[in-house]
mmCIF file of C-alpha atoms in Angstrom:
data_model
loop_
_atom_site.group_PDB
_atom_site.id
_atom_site.type_symbol
_atom_site.label_atom_id
_atom_site.label_comp_id
_atom_site.label_asym_id
_atom_site.label_seq_id
_atom_site.Cartn_x
_atom_site.Cartn_y
_atom_site.Cartn_z
ATOM 1 C CA MET A 24 -7.628 -9.525 22.158
ATOM 2 C CA ARG A 25 -5.584 -8.189 19.251
ATOM 3 C CA THR A 26 -8.734 -6.680 17.692
ATOM 4 C CA GLN A 27 -9.678 -4.949 20.950
ATOM 5 C CA PHE A 28 -6.171 -3.471 21.233
ATOM 6 C CA ILE A 29 -6.362 -2.108 17.696
ATOM 7 C CA LEU A 30 -9.784 -0.584 18.350
ATOM 8 C CA SER A 31 -8.466 1.041 21.532
ATOM 9 C CA THR A 32 -5.532 2.478 19.617
ATOM 10 C CA LEU A 33 -7.830 3.924 16.963
ATOM 11 C CA ALA A 34 -9.812 5.598 19.729
ATOM 12 C CA ILE A 35 -6.610 7.228 20.974
ATOM 13 C CA LEU A 36 -5.855 8.444 17.430
ATOM 14 C CA GLY A 37 -9.134 10.346 17.486
ATOM 15 C CA ALA A 38 -12.742 10.026 16.481
ATOM 16 C CA ASN A 39 -11.778 9.808 12.806
ATOM 17 C CA GLY A 40 -8.856 7.401 13.216
ATOM 18 C CA ALA A 41 -5.655 8.103 11.295
ATOM 19 C CA ARG A 42 -5.225 10.515 8.396
ATOM 20 C CA ILE A 43 -4.430 8.255 5.438
ATOM 21 C CA LEU A 44 -3.540 9.276 1.895
ATOM 22 C CA GLN A 45 -4.266 6.592 -0.698
ATOM 23 C CA SER A 46 -2.754 6.160 -4.153
ATOM 24 C CA ASN A 47 -1.821 3.478 -6.699
ATOM 25 C CA ASP A 48 -0.445 3.107 -10.223
ATOM 26 C CA ASP A 49 -3.454 1.392 -11.825
ATOM 27 C CA GLY A 50 -5.660 4.471 -11.780
ATOM 28 C CA TRP A 51 -8.026 6.175 -9.392
ATOM 29 C CA ALA A 52 -11.069 4.253 -10.690
ATOM 30 C CA GLU A 53 -9.607 0.749 -10.351
ATOM 31 C CA GLN A 54 -11.754 -1.477 -8.144
ATOM 32 C CA TYR A 55 -8.932 -2.585 -5.845
ATOM 33 C CA ILE A 56 -8.180 0.934 -4.601
ATOM 34 C CA ARG A 57 -11.869 1.780 -4.240
ATOM 35 C CA SER A 58 -12.522 -1.376 -2.195
ATOM 36 C CA LEU A 59 -9.642 -0.477 0.094
ATOM 37 C CA ASN A 60 -10.967 3.076 0.367
ATOM 38 C CA THR A 61 -14.285 1.676 1.562
ATOM 39 C CA ALA A 62 -12.581 -0.645 4.047
ATOM 40 C CA LEU A 63 -10.300 2.031 5.507
ATOM 41 C CA ASN A 64 -13.194 4.429 5.920
ATOM 42 C CA GLY A 65 -15.201 1.616 7.496
ATOM 43 C CA ALA A 66 -12.368 1.110 10.000
ATOM 44 C CA GLY A 67 -12.806 4.716 11.119
ATOM 45 C CA HIS A 68 -9.923 6.386 9.308
ATOM 46 C CA ASP A 69 -9.893 9.826 7.702
ATOM 47 C CA VAL A 70 -9.031 8.903 4.126
ATOM 48 C CA VAL A 71 -8.242 10.978 1.040
ATOM 49 C CA LEU A 72 -7.545 9.306 -2.293
ATOM 50 C CA SER A 73 -5.189 10.932 -4.817
ATOM 51 C CA ALA A 74 -4.233 8.639 -7.694
ATOM 52 C CA PRO A 75 -3.454 8.795 -11.415
ATOM 53 C CA ALA A 76 -6.276 9.529 -13.824
ATOM 54 C CA GLU A 77 -5.351 6.430 -15.823
ATOM 55 C CA ASN A 78 -3.250 3.290 -15.617
ATOM 56 C CA LYS A 79 0.384 4.259 -14.993
ATOM 57 C CA SER A 80 1.761 0.819 -14.140
ATOM 58 C CA GLY A 81 5.513 0.426 -14.461
ATOM 59 C CA SER A 82 6.258 4.131 -14.048
ATOM 60 C CA GLY A 83 8.521 3.695 -11.016
ATOM 61 C CA SER A 84 9.423 6.997 -9.385
ATOM 62 C CA THR A 85 8.611 9.250 -12.353
ATOM 63 C CA ASP A 86 7.321 12.645 -11.230
ATOM 64 C CA ILE A 87 6.068 15.137 -13.847
ATOM 65 C CA GLU A 88 3.708 18.073 -13.381
ATOM 66 C CA PRO A 89 0.149 17.133 -14.417
ATOM 67 C CA SER A 90 -1.210 18.425 -17.718
ATOM 68 C CA PRO A 91 -4.828 19.006 -18.821
ATOM 69 C CA ARG A 92 -6.648 15.896 -20.019
ATOM 70 C CA SER A 93 -7.995 15.723 -23.540
ATOM 71 C CA SER A 94 -9.648 12.297 -23.180
ATOM 72 C CA PRO A 95 -11.798 10.712 -20.449
ATOM 73 C CA CYS A 96 -10.157 9.166 -17.395
ATOM 74 C CA ILE A 97 -9.838 5.382 -17.082
ATOM 75 C CA TYR A 98 -13.225 3.594 -17.296
ATOM 76 C CA ASN A 99 -14.791 6.933 -18.370
ATOM 77 C CA SER A 100 -14.523 8.020 -14.745
ATOM 78 C CA CYS A 101 -13.997 11.662 -15.696
ATOM 79 C CA PRO A 102 -15.018 13.523 -18.869
ATOM 80 C CA ALA A 103 -12.642 14.677 -21.584
ATOM 81 C CA ASN A 104 -11.096 18.125 -21.240
ATOM 82 C CA SER A 105 -11.274 17.954 -17.450
ATOM 83 C CA GLY A 106 -8.077 19.798 -16.597
ATOM 84 C CA PRO A 107 -4.882 18.535 -14.889
ATOM 85 C CA ILE A 108 -6.540 17.372 -11.641
ATOM 86 C CA GLY A 109 -10.104 16.562 -10.708
ATOM 87 C CA THR A 110 -12.445 15.090 -8.158
ATOM 88 C CA ASN A 111 -15.449 12.825 -7.879
ATOM 89 C CA ALA A 112 -18.643 14.863 -8.114
ATOM 90 C CA THR A 113 -20.343 13.135 -5.183
ATOM 91 C CA ASN A 114 -17.302 12.416 -2.990
ATOM 92 C CA THR A 115 -14.614 15.084 -3.098
ATOM 93 C CA ARG A 116 -12.232 12.885 -1.124
ATOM 94 C CA LEU A 117 -11.746 10.810 -4.292
ATOM 95 C CA ASN A 118 -9.311 12.671 -6.543
ATOM 96 C CA TRP A 119 -7.385 12.086 -9.751
ATOM 97 C CA VAL A 120 -4.159 13.656 -10.976
ATOM 98 C CA ASN A 121 -3.281 13.535 -14.664
ATOM 99 C CA SER A 122 0.256 12.324 -14.140
ATOM 100 C CA PHE A 123 2.193 9.554 -12.411
ATOM 101 C CA PRO A 124 1.772 7.835 -9.019
ATOM 102 C CA VAL A 125 4.536 9.835 -7.327
ATOM 103 C CA THR A 126 3.043 13.060 -8.648
ATOM 104 C CA SER A 127 -0.359 11.962 -7.383
ATOM 105 C CA VAL A 128 1.019 11.429 -3.884
ATOM 106 C CA ARG A 129 2.877 14.748 -4.013
ATOM 107 C CA TYR A 130 -0.256 16.635 -5.026
ATOM 108 C CA GLY A 131 -2.304 14.672 -2.530
ATOM 109 C CA LEU A 132 -0.021 15.579 0.362
ATOM 110 C CA ASP A 133 0.720 19.172 -0.653
ATOM 111 C CA THR A 134 -2.518 20.377 -2.230
ATOM 112 C CA ILE A 135 -5.535 18.083 -1.942
ATOM 113 C CA ALA A 136 -5.571 16.393 1.472
ATOM 114 C CA PRO A 137 -4.692 19.454 3.636
ATOM 115 C CA GLN A 138 -8.047 20.958 2.636
ATOM 116 C CA PHE A 139 -9.773 18.123 4.483
ATOM 117 C CA TRP A 140 -7.331 17.902 7.384
ATOM 118 C CA ASN A 141 -7.199 21.557 8.470
ATOM 119 C CA GLY A 142 -3.735 21.927 6.977
ATOM 120 C CA GLN A 143 -2.338 18.805 8.660
ATOM 121 C CA THR A 144 -0.447 16.125 6.770
ATOM 122 C CA ALA A 145 -0.988 12.371 6.554
ATOM 123 C CA ASP A 146 -0.164 9.965 9.348
ATOM 124 C CA LEU A 147 0.306 7.212 6.775
ATOM 125 C CA VAL A 148 0.437 6.755 3.009
ATOM 126 C CA VAL A 149 -1.106 3.556 1.653
ATOM 127 C CA THR A 150 -0.630 2.561 -1.984
ATOM 128 C CA GLY A 151 -2.417 -0.166 -3.931
ATOM 129 C CA PRO A 152 -3.487 -2.869 -3.817
ATOM 130 C CA ASN A 153 -1.676 -3.146 -7.115
ATOM 131 C CA VAL A 154 -3.278 -5.251 -9.829
ATOM 132 C CA GLY A 155 -0.611 -7.978 -9.944
ATOM 133 C CA SER A 156 2.358 -8.778 -7.721
ATOM 134 C CA ASN A 157 5.360 -6.531 -7.143
ATOM 135 C CA LEU A 158 8.144 -8.952 -6.313
ATOM 136 C CA PHE A 159 11.963 -8.571 -6.479
ATOM 137 C CA LEU A 160 12.875 -7.399 -10.001
ATOM 138 C CA ALA A 161 9.491 -5.735 -10.510
ATOM 139 C CA VAL A 162 9.897 -3.544 -7.422
ATOM 140 C CA PRO A 163 12.116 -0.772 -8.908
ATOM 141 C CA PHE A 164 9.677 -0.290 -11.791
ATOM 142 C CA SER A 165 6.468 -0.351 -9.793
ATOM 143 C CA GLY A 166 4.584 2.922 -9.535
ATOM 144 C CA THR A 167 2.782 1.553 -6.483
ATOM 145 C CA VAL A 168 6.143 1.060 -4.773
ATOM 146 C CA GLY A 169 7.515 4.311 -6.194
ATOM 147 C CA ALA A 170 4.682 6.276 -4.609
ATOM 148 C CA ALA A 171 5.264 4.654 -1.209
ATOM 149 C CA VAL A 172 9.021 5.231 -1.432
ATOM 150 C CA TYR A 173 8.439 8.905 -2.257
ATOM 151 C CA ALA A 174 6.302 9.343 0.856
ATOM 152 C CA SER A 175 8.834 7.616 3.103
ATOM 153 C CA HIS A 176 12.104 8.970 1.728
ATOM 154 C CA GLU A 177 11.209 12.409 0.400
ATOM 155 C CA VAL A 178 8.493 13.452 2.851
ATOM 156 C CA GLY A 179 9.203 11.322 5.914
ATOM 157 C CA ILE A 180 5.726 9.784 6.114
ATOM 158 C CA PRO A 181 5.539 6.021 6.773
ATOM 159 C CA ALA A 182 4.138 4.112 3.825
ATOM 160 C CA LEU A 183 2.704 0.714 2.962
ATOM 161 C CA ALA A 184 2.668 -0.659 -0.608
ATOM 162 C CA PHE A 185 0.167 -3.464 -1.216
ATOM 163 C CA SER A 186 -0.014 -5.743 -4.277
ATOM 164 C CA GLY A 187 -2.273 -8.667 -5.156
ATOM 165 C CA ALA A 188 -1.333 -11.632 -7.342
ATOM 166 C CA ASP A 189 -4.794 -11.638 -8.977
ATOM 167 C CA ASP A 190 -4.149 -9.367 -11.935
ATOM 168 C CA GLY A 191 -7.431 -9.068 -13.866
ATOM 169 C CA ARG A 192 -8.443 -5.409 -14.093
ATOM 170 C CA LEU A 193 -11.761 -4.308 -12.644
ATOM 171 C CA ALA A 194 -13.612 -1.007 -13.015
ATOM 172 C CA PHE A 195 -14.782 0.871 -9.944
ATOM 173 C CA ASP A 196 -18.424 0.542 -10.993
ATOM 174 C CA ALA A 197 -18.313 -3.163 -11.936
ATOM 175 C CA PRO A 198 -19.744 -5.777 -9.548
ATOM 176 C CA VAL A 199 -17.340 -6.043 -6.627
ATOM 177 C CA GLN A 200 -15.261 -9.200 -6.875
ATOM 178 C CA ALA A 201 -14.278 -11.361 -3.892
ATOM 179 C CA ARG A 202 -10.573 -10.828 -4.542
ATOM 180 C CA SER A 203 -11.004 -7.068 -4.331
ATOM 181 C CA THR A 204 -12.855 -7.345 -1.031
ATOM 182 C CA VAL A 205 -10.390 -9.829 0.472
ATOM 183 C CA TYR A 206 -7.359 -7.735 -0.494
ATOM 184 C CA ALA A 207 -9.036 -4.659 0.995
ATOM 185 C CA GLN A 208 -9.777 -6.465 4.262
ATOM 186 C CA LEU A 209 -6.229 -7.799 4.536
ATOM 187 C CA ALA A 210 -4.652 -4.426 3.722
ATOM 188 C CA THR A 211 -6.833 -2.766 6.345
ATOM 189 C CA GLN A 212 -5.818 -5.400 8.896
ATOM 190 C CA LEU A 213 -2.113 -4.681 8.416
ATOM 191 C CA THR A 214 -2.699 -0.923 8.283
ATOM 192 C CA ASN A 215 -4.503 -1.085 11.613
ATOM 193 C CA ALA A 216 -1.729 -3.223 13.096
ATOM 194 C CA VAL A 217 0.943 -0.725 12.037
ATOM 195 C CA LEU A 218 -1.070 2.126 13.545
ATOM 196 C CA ALA A 219 -1.712 0.121 16.718
ATOM 197 C CA SER A 220 2.049 -0.356 17.161
ATOM 198 C CA GLY A 221 2.405 3.356 17.949
ATOM 199 C CA LYS A 222 4.548 6.189 16.654
ATOM 200 C CA PRO A 223 6.902 6.196 14.938
ATOM 201 C CA TYR A 224 4.896 3.708 12.906
ATOM 202 C CA LEU A 225 7.947 2.633 10.892
ATOM 203 C CA PRO A 226 11.659 3.437 11.055
ATOM 204 C CA ALA A 227 12.936 6.329 8.950
ATOM 205 C CA ASP A 228 13.406 5.578 5.238
ATOM 206 C CA VAL A 229 11.428 2.351 5.478
ATOM 207 C CA TYR A 230 8.319 1.228 3.632
ATOM 208 C CA LEU A 231 6.587 -2.137 3.734
ATOM 209 C CA ASN A 232 6.254 -4.012 0.439
ATOM 210 C CA VAL A 233 3.332 -6.384 0.982
ATOM 211 C CA ASN A 234 2.288 -9.020 -1.548
ATOM 212 C CA PHE A 235 -0.921 -11.032 -1.333
ATOM 213 C CA PRO A 236 -1.303 -14.428 -3.048
ATOM 214 C CA LYS A 237 -4.217 -15.223 -5.334
ATOM 215 C CA VAL A 238 -7.664 -15.409 -3.783
ATOM 216 C CA GLU A 239 -8.651 -18.946 -4.713
ATOM 217 C CA GLY A 240 -9.231 -22.431 -3.321
ATOM 218 C CA ALA A 241 -8.701 -22.439 0.438
ATOM 219 C CA CYS A 242 -7.500 -18.827 0.289
ATOM 220 C CA THR A 243 -10.810 -16.964 0.102
ATOM 221 C CA ASP A 244 -11.386 -16.267 3.798
ATOM 222 C CA PRO A 245 -9.226 -13.395 5.172
ATOM 223 C CA SER A 246 -8.820 -15.270 8.459
ATOM 224 C CA LYS A 247 -6.988 -18.091 6.639
ATOM 225 C CA PHE A 248 -4.139 -15.908 5.421
ATOM 226 C CA LYS A 249 -0.778 -15.826 7.203
ATOM 227 C CA TRP A 250 1.762 -12.999 7.351
ATOM 228 C CA VAL A 251 5.466 -13.794 6.815
ATOM 229 C CA LEU A 252 8.347 -11.364 7.311
ATOM 230 C CA SER A 253 10.427 -11.413 4.131
ATOM 231 C CA ARG A 254 13.046 -9.589 2.114
ATOM 232 C CA VAL A 255 12.733 -7.945 -1.320
ATOM 233 C CA ASN A 256 15.885 -9.269 -2.957
ATOM 234 C CA PRO A 257 17.885 -12.468 -2.424
ATOM 235 C CA GLY A 258 20.491 -11.996 0.290
ATOM 236 C CA ILE A 259 23.402 -13.848 -1.286
ATOM 237 C CA PHE A 260 25.873 -10.989 -0.777
ATOM 238 C CA SER A 261 23.896 -9.023 1.813
ATOM 239 C CA ASP A 262 24.489 -8.588 5.517
ATOM 240 C CA ARG A 263 22.515 -10.928 7.728
ATOM 241 C CA ASP A 264 18.859 -10.241 8.449
ATOM 242 C CA VAL A 265 17.087 -9.987 11.782
ATOM 243 C CA GLU A 266 17.008 -13.357 13.499
ATOM 244 C CA THR A 267 13.581 -14.954 13.537
ATOM 245 C CA CYS A 268 12.137 -18.412 12.964
ATOM 246 C CA GLY A 269 15.542 -19.894 13.821
ATOM 247 C CA SER A 270 17.444 -18.117 11.039
ATOM 248 C CA ASP A 271 19.181 -14.833 10.312
ATOM 249 C CA ARG A 272 18.219 -14.963 6.630
ATOM 250 C CA LEU A 273 14.634 -14.017 5.835
ATOM 251 C CA PRO A 274 12.829 -15.751 2.983
ATOM 252 C CA THR A 275 12.452 -13.732 -0.184
ATOM 253 C CA GLU A 276 9.007 -12.373 -0.914
ATOM 254 C CA SER A 277 8.923 -14.485 -4.074
ATOM 255 C CA SER A 278 9.554 -17.661 -2.088
ATOM 256 C CA VAL A 279 6.742 -16.772 0.314
ATOM 257 C CA ILE A 280 4.228 -16.366 -2.503
ATOM 258 C CA ASP A 281 5.506 -19.453 -4.333
ATOM 259 C CA ALA A 282 5.112 -21.561 -1.184
ATOM 260 C CA GLY A 283 1.342 -21.174 -1.245
ATOM 261 C CA ASN A 284 -0.613 -21.909 1.956
ATOM 262 C CA CYS A 285 -2.326 -18.476 1.838
ATOM 263 C CA GLN A 286 0.933 -16.779 2.876
ATOM 264 C CA ILE A 287 1.486 -13.025 2.529
ATOM 265 C CA SER A 288 4.980 -11.581 2.197
ATOM 266 C CA VAL A 289 5.809 -8.516 4.287
ATOM 267 C CA SER A 290 9.156 -7.083 3.204
ATOM 268 C CA VAL A 291 10.846 -4.279 5.112
ATOM 269 C CA GLY A 292 11.963 -2.138 2.189
ATOM 270 C CA ASP A 293 14.742 0.450 2.088
ATOM 271 C CA ALA A 294 13.198 3.638 0.719
ATOM 272 C CA THR A 295 16.569 4.976 -0.391
ATOM 273 C CA ASP A 296 17.128 2.295 -3.042
ATOM 274 C CA LYS A 297 14.037 -0.006 -3.030
ATOM 275 C CA THR A 298 16.018 -3.012 -1.796
ATOM 276 C CA THR A 299 15.809 -4.673 1.634
ATOM 277 C CA ALA A 300 16.240 -2.575 4.760
ATOM 278 C CA PRO A 301 19.034 -3.549 7.182
ATOM 279 C CA ALA A 302 18.573 -5.932 10.088
ATOM 280 C CA GLU A 303 18.202 -3.224 12.727
ATOM 281 C CA LYS A 304 15.199 -1.772 10.906
ATOM 282 C CA GLN A 305 13.759 -5.224 10.255
ATOM 283 C CA ALA A 306 14.017 -5.804 14.005
ATOM 284 C CA VAL A 307 11.851 -2.756 14.725
ATOM 285 C CA VAL A 308 9.135 -4.004 12.376
ATOM 286 C CA LEU A 309 9.382 -7.525 13.798
ATOM 287 C CA LYS A 310 8.834 -6.159 17.306
ATOM 288 C CA LYS A 311 5.868 -4.063 16.152
ATOM 289 C CA LEU A 312 4.117 -6.768 14.144
ATOM 290 C CA GLY A 313 5.493 -9.915 15.759
ATOM 291 C CA SER A 314 2.148 -11.034 17.186
ATOM 292 C CA MET A 315 0.662 -11.409 13.693
ATOM 293 C CA LEU A 316 3.726 -12.811 11.887
ATOM 294 C CA THR A 317 4.343 -16.515 11.304
ATOM 295 C CA CYS A 318 7.225 -18.602 9.994
ATOM 296 C CA LEU A 319 7.259 -19.682 6.345
ATOM 297 C CA GLN A 320 5.430 -22.934 5.668
ATOM 298 C CA ASP A 321 6.872 -24.715 2.634
#
């Protein structure tokens, strides 16, 4: 029933689904982002990828104009002396920017994607899946999060930041690993659910910080994973959260991942400071995604 509703919503969005701009901080040729690109396109969306030419992990919200490359892109995915921005020769919707994640999103929204969308902007910005988790103290330094926060706070476009606990790097042209496929399927599932919830897809100045556990043991089938509403930072001195699962204090995203049981943390992030959004904005997300959310299982 939920799947049929999502498919009906995508039909309303148009023949090509939603306009989605993709980025990350691990580089445009990392397997995780390419697997998600394939999955989002397969779900019927109109996707343009604009990501750093090389690994820019840990760059936070740094934004610097791109400069010409003197060396090849990550995994030799572009030749040396290729200029400040470039594209895949056989798929011009795959683009690299020789700078940081935020810059890549800025160029993607302002310069690259409008060429494919008849001058229109993105409905949604999706970053990641990051190679490795982005939990609590790592969040302010994450380029994957920084890119999503830029879209939400500076441009007013709803954004989702995905990260996966499996942190081994994989080239775009290497054999596709199960973890890359599973993360892509899960990220597409949540993306479709957000779109199916209707506009506005998220409250103003909100992004979702989503962390997947490792793909191993019982957690190799996407249908086995469970989604848990969480918070970025511990709430010791914070106002109370939205009431759900019999409590007005959400579990931290770290506690969700540490609990195991194939649980995914979905934190409602504040795009103004990268902490946890207030209860009234959590409540909006809870109402939108409530049918797929579960309580934490310790």
